[in-house]
């Protein structure tokens, strides 16, 4: 990956896009919590913060560094990135507690609704010579009581081989590696795509400063993002990873689960990998 690409696709560009996306899709709908709940949650958050300051004897220098950094997160548009990388996994854990079907995991900052509709057997929109090992991802969507779910919706999005998501990095076709696949009459789907590469969160913004200040690494393991749904059933938002891949045991976003691993097998010519993964949905 060239310096120019890295720079263009850096914190400012992807952060601004993710912030804008979030505002238009979700923020406006988030009104209306009652005062008692707000009091409970904000008081708990502040009390935890006060405890940390006392326990670790936080200095004015550190307090001011925190203030400057928080301001920078906003200026870089990196609130969606920060929250989805370091907080969302616990929200998802709580939200998924009582579901019996397929495991979910975090959505992350790069979902875009209404990707082009595709038939049950389809190739994700991609460039003519899209880099990466071709991957056939296939499976079936069923209900918890085991019946197939005809015409289930399998929304899929992923980074390209350089770790860039369309609509969040420049110079990519609008719907590159994004699609809404409609399963067939027995809930089956067959999606041709490419095997994604590990993903590095932008290092040139406030989240990158935090990563290097703390001596962490900025990587997520290679992953496919999915939202699977059917009328009358709970939508599951999930990600799938690759057994043995880099960072599967050390995801910066803490979003890997043992149930979410794929182990594609090379087929015939060896230049194509294939894997089957079924989804099980809970009743709504
Ligand atoms: C990603 O691609 C992602 O999936 C998450 C959770 C955070 C940052 C980038
Ligand atoms: Fe991702």
mmCIF file with all atom_site columns, C-alpha atoms in Angstrom, residues 7-94:
data_model
loop_
_atom_site.group_PDB
_atom_site.id
_atom_site.type_symbol
_atom_site.label_atom_id
_atom_site.label_alt_id
_atom_site.label_comp_id
_atom_site.label_asym_id
_atom_site.label_entity_id
_atom_site.label_seq_id
_atom_site.pdbx_PDB_ins_code
_atom_site.Cartn_x
_atom_site.Cartn_y
_atom_site.Cartn_z
_atom_site.occupancy
_atom_site.B_iso_or_equiv
_atom_site.pdbx_formal_charge
_atom_site.auth_seq_id
_atom_site.auth_comp_id
_atom_site.auth_asym_id
_atom_site.auth_atom_id
_atom_site.pdbx_PDB_model_num
ATOM 1  C CA . UNK A 1 7  ? -2.758  9.339  3.737  1.00 0.00 ? 7  UNK A CA 1
ATOM 2  C CA . UNK A 1 8  ? -5.917  9.784  1.669  1.00 0.00 ? 8  UNK A CA 1
ATOM 3  C CA . UNK A 1 9  ? -7.651  6.984  3.506  1.00 0.00 ? 9  UNK A CA 1
ATOM 4  C CA . UNK A 1 10 ? -6.496  8.168  6.906  1.00 0.00 ? 10 UNK A CA 1
ATOM 5  C CA . UNK A 1 11 ? -8.229  9.290  10.034 1.00 0.00 ? 11 UNK A CA 1
ATOM 6  C CA . UNK A 1 12 ? -9.666  12.558 8.756  1.00 0.00 ? 12 UNK A CA 1
ATOM 7  C CA . UNK A 1 13 ? -11.332 11.062 5.670  1.00 0.00 ? 13 UNK A CA 1
ATOM 8  C CA . UNK A 1 14 ? -12.663 7.813  7.116  1.00 0.00 ? 14 UNK A CA 1
ATOM 9  C CA . UNK A 1 15 ? -13.519 9.468  10.444 1.00 0.00 ? 15 UNK A CA 1
ATOM 10 C CA . UNK A 1 16 ? -15.556 12.208 8.804  1.00 0.00 ? 16 UNK A CA 1
ATOM 11 C CA . UNK A 1 17 ? -17.398 9.652  6.661  1.00 0.00 ? 17 UNK A CA 1
ATOM 12 C CA . UNK A 1 18 ? -18.139 7.373  9.629  1.00 0.00 ? 18 UNK A CA 1
ATOM 13 C CA . UNK A 1 19 ? -19.347 10.288 11.775 1.00 0.00 ? 19 UNK A CA 1
ATOM 14 C CA . UNK A 1 20 ? -21.610 11.584 8.980  1.00 0.00 ? 20 UNK A CA 1
ATOM 15 C CA . UNK A 1 21 ? -22.981 8.097  8.316  1.00 0.00 ? 21 UNK A CA 1
ATOM 16 C CA . UNK A 1 22 ? -23.773 7.565  11.988 1.00 0.00 ? 22 UNK A CA 1
ATOM 17 C CA . UNK A 1 23 ? -25.476 10.940 12.306 1.00 0.00 ? 23 UNK A CA 1
ATOM 18 C CA . UNK A 1 24 ? -27.749 10.393 9.335  1.00 0.00 ? 24 UNK A CA 1
ATOM 19 C CA . UNK A 1 25 ? -28.674 6.803  10.189 1.00 0.00 ? 25 UNK A CA 1
ATOM 20 C CA . UNK A 1 26 ? -28.847 6.565  13.980 1.00 0.00 ? 26 UNK A CA 1
ATOM 21 C CA . UNK A 1 27 ? -28.188 9.644  16.085 1.00 0.00 ? 27 UNK A CA 1
ATOM 22 C CA . UNK A 1 28 ? -31.517 11.325 15.283 1.00 0.00 ? 28 UNK A CA 1
ATOM 23 C CA . UNK A 1 29 ? -33.421 8.249  16.535 1.00 0.00 ? 29 UNK A CA 1
ATOM 24 C CA . UNK A 1 30 ? -31.570 8.103  19.860 1.00 0.00 ? 30 UNK A CA 1
ATOM 25 C CA . UNK A 1 31 ? -33.723 10.614 21.778 1.00 0.00 ? 31 UNK A CA 1
ATOM 26 C CA . UNK A 1 32 ? -36.124 9.932  24.616 1.00 0.00 ? 32 UNK A CA 1
ATOM 27 C CA . UNK A 1 33 ? -34.331 8.157  27.479 1.00 0.00 ? 33 UNK A CA 1
ATOM 28 C CA . UNK A 1 34 ? -36.054 9.010  30.766 1.00 0.00 ? 34 UNK A CA 1
ATOM 29 C CA . UNK A 1 35 ? -34.316 11.182 33.363 1.00 0.00 ? 35 UNK A CA 1
ATOM 30 C CA . UNK A 1 36 ? -34.011 8.382  35.920 1.00 0.00 ? 36 UNK A CA 1
ATOM 31 C CA . UNK A 1 37 ? -32.104 6.165  33.489 1.00 0.00 ? 37 UNK A CA 1
ATOM 32 C CA . UNK A 1 38 ? -29.843 9.032  32.400 1.00 0.00 ? 38 UNK A CA 1
ATOM 33 C CA . UNK A 1 39 ? -29.158 9.865  36.065 1.00 0.00 ? 39 UNK A CA 1
ATOM 34 C CA . UNK A 1 40 ? -28.337 6.223  36.863 1.00 0.00 ? 40 UNK A CA 1
ATOM 35 C CA . UNK A 1 41 ? -25.969 5.694  33.938 1.00 0.00 ? 41 UNK A CA 1
ATOM 36 C CA . UNK A 1 42 ? -24.183 9.038  33.970 1.00 0.00 ? 42 UNK A CA 1
ATOM 37 C CA . UNK A 1 43 ? -23.736 8.952  37.746 1.00 0.00 ? 43 UNK A CA 1
ATOM 38 C CA . UNK A 1 44 ? -22.253 5.437  37.463 1.00 0.00 ? 44 UNK A CA 1
ATOM 39 C CA . UNK A 1 45 ? -19.875 6.558  34.718 1.00 0.00 ? 45 UNK A CA 1
ATOM 40 C CA . UNK A 1 46 ? -18.746 9.634  36.654 1.00 0.00 ? 46 UNK A CA 1
ATOM 41 C CA . UNK A 1 47 ? -18.323 7.684  39.893 1.00 0.00 ? 47 UNK A CA 1
ATOM 42 C CA . UNK A 1 48 ? -16.143 5.105  38.103 1.00 0.00 ? 48 UNK A CA 1
ATOM 43 C CA . UNK A 1 49 ? -14.059 7.962  36.663 1.00 0.00 ? 49 UNK A CA 1
ATOM 44 C CA . UNK A 1 50 ? -13.663 9.599  40.094 1.00 0.00 ? 50 UNK A CA 1
ATOM 45 C CA . UNK A 1 51 ? -12.555 6.244  41.562 1.00 0.00 ? 51 UNK A CA 1
ATOM 46 C CA . UNK A 1 52 ? -9.909  5.828  38.859 1.00 0.00 ? 52 UNK A CA 1
ATOM 47 C CA . UNK A 1 53 ? -8.558  9.325  39.534 1.00 0.00 ? 53 UNK A CA 1
ATOM 48 C CA . UNK A 1 54 ? -8.267  8.638  43.272 1.00 0.00 ? 54 UNK A CA 1
ATOM 49 C CA . UNK A 1 55 ? -6.912  5.108  42.923 1.00 0.00 ? 55 UNK A CA 1
ATOM 50 C CA . UNK A 1 56 ? -4.259  6.060  40.354 1.00 0.00 ? 56 UNK A CA 1
ATOM 51 C CA . UNK A 1 57 ? -3.592  9.578  41.684 1.00 0.00 ? 57 UNK A CA 1
ATOM 52 C CA . UNK A 1 58 ? -4.198  11.154 38.260 1.00 0.00 ? 58 UNK A CA 1
ATOM 53 C CA . UNK A 1 59 ? -2.232  14.396 37.883 1.00 0.00 ? 59 UNK A CA 1
ATOM 54 C CA . UNK A 1 60 ? -3.223  17.723 36.285 1.00 0.00 ? 60 UNK A CA 1
ATOM 55 C CA . UNK A 1 61 ? -0.787  16.932 33.486 1.00 0.00 ? 61 UNK A CA 1
ATOM 56 C CA . UNK A 1 62 ? -2.634  13.685 32.781 1.00 0.00 ? 62 UNK A CA 1
ATOM 57 C CA . UNK A 1 63 ? -6.035  15.359 33.147 1.00 0.00 ? 63 UNK A CA 1
ATOM 58 C CA . UNK A 1 64 ? -5.041  17.968 30.556 1.00 0.00 ? 64 UNK A CA 1
ATOM 59 C CA . UNK A 1 65 ? -3.639  15.300 28.223 1.00 0.00 ? 65 UNK A CA 1
ATOM 60 C CA . UNK A 1 66 ? -7.003  13.532 28.450 1.00 0.00 ? 66 UNK A CA 1
ATOM 61 C CA . UNK A 1 67 ? -8.878  16.767 27.702 1.00 0.00 ? 67 UNK A CA 1
ATOM 62 C CA . UNK A 1 68 ? -6.699  17.507 24.663 1.00 0.00 ? 68 UNK A CA 1
ATOM 63 C CA . UNK A 1 69 ? -7.093  13.941 23.397 1.00 0.00 ? 69 UNK A CA 1
ATOM 64 C CA . UNK A 1 70 ? -10.888 13.937 23.787 1.00 0.00 ? 70 UNK A CA 1
ATOM 65 C CA . UNK A 1 71 ? -11.065 17.177 21.802 1.00 0.00 ? 71 UNK A CA 1
ATOM 66 C CA . UNK A 1 72 ? -8.898  15.570 19.111 1.00 0.00 ? 72 UNK A CA 1
ATOM 67 C CA . UNK A 1 73 ? -11.116 12.470 18.855 1.00 0.00 ? 73 UNK A CA 1
ATOM 68 C CA . UNK A 1 74 ? -14.005 14.754 17.888 1.00 0.00 ? 74 UNK A CA 1
ATOM 69 C CA . UNK A 1 75 ? -11.954 16.848 15.485 1.00 0.00 ? 75 UNK A CA 1
ATOM 70 C CA . UNK A 1 76 ? -10.758 13.694 13.700 1.00 0.00 ? 76 UNK A CA 1
ATOM 71 C CA . UNK A 1 77 ? -14.323 12.348 13.493 1.00 0.00 ? 77 UNK A CA 1
ATOM 72 C CA . UNK A 1 78 ? -13.143 9.284  15.393 1.00 0.00 ? 78 UNK A CA 1
ATOM 73 C CA . UNK A 1 79 ? -15.891 8.880  18.001 1.00 0.00 ? 79 UNK A CA 1
ATOM 74 C CA . UNK A 1 80 ? -17.526 6.069  15.979 1.00 0.00 ? 80 UNK A CA 1
ATOM 75 C CA . UNK A 1 81 ? -14.156 4.339  15.614 1.00 0.00 ? 81 UNK A CA 1
ATOM 76 C CA . UNK A 1 82 ? -13.155 4.753  19.261 1.00 0.00 ? 82 UNK A CA 1
ATOM 77 C CA . UNK A 1 83 ? -16.499 3.549  20.612 1.00 0.00 ? 83 UNK A CA 1
ATOM 78 C CA . UNK A 1 84 ? -16.866 0.618  18.217 1.00 0.00 ? 84 UNK A CA 1
ATOM 79 C CA . UNK A 1 85 ? -13.309 -0.595 18.814 1.00 0.00 ? 85 UNK A CA 1
ATOM 80 C CA . UNK A 1 86 ? -13.165 -0.269 22.614 1.00 0.00 ? 86 UNK A CA 1
ATOM 81 C CA . UNK A 1 87 ? -16.746 -0.216 23.893 1.00 0.00 ? 87 UNK A CA 1
ATOM 82 C CA . UNK A 1 88 ? -19.211 -1.859 21.488 1.00 0.00 ? 88 UNK A CA 1
ATOM 83 C CA . UNK A 1 89 ? -18.163 -5.452 22.262 1.00 0.00 ? 89 UNK A CA 1
ATOM 84 C CA . UNK A 1 90 ? -19.641 -5.209 25.760 1.00 0.00 ? 90 UNK A CA 1
ATOM 85 C CA . UNK A 1 91 ? -22.870 -3.629 24.497 1.00 0.00 ? 91 UNK A CA 1
ATOM 86 C CA . UNK A 1 92 ? -23.139 -6.529 22.035 1.00 0.00 ? 92 UNK A CA 1
ATOM 87 C CA . UNK A 1 93 ? -22.418 -9.065 24.784 1.00 0.00 ? 93 UNK A CA 1
ATOM 88 C CA . UNK A 1 94 ? -25.327 -7.725 26.829 1.00 0.00 ? 94 UNK A CA 1
#
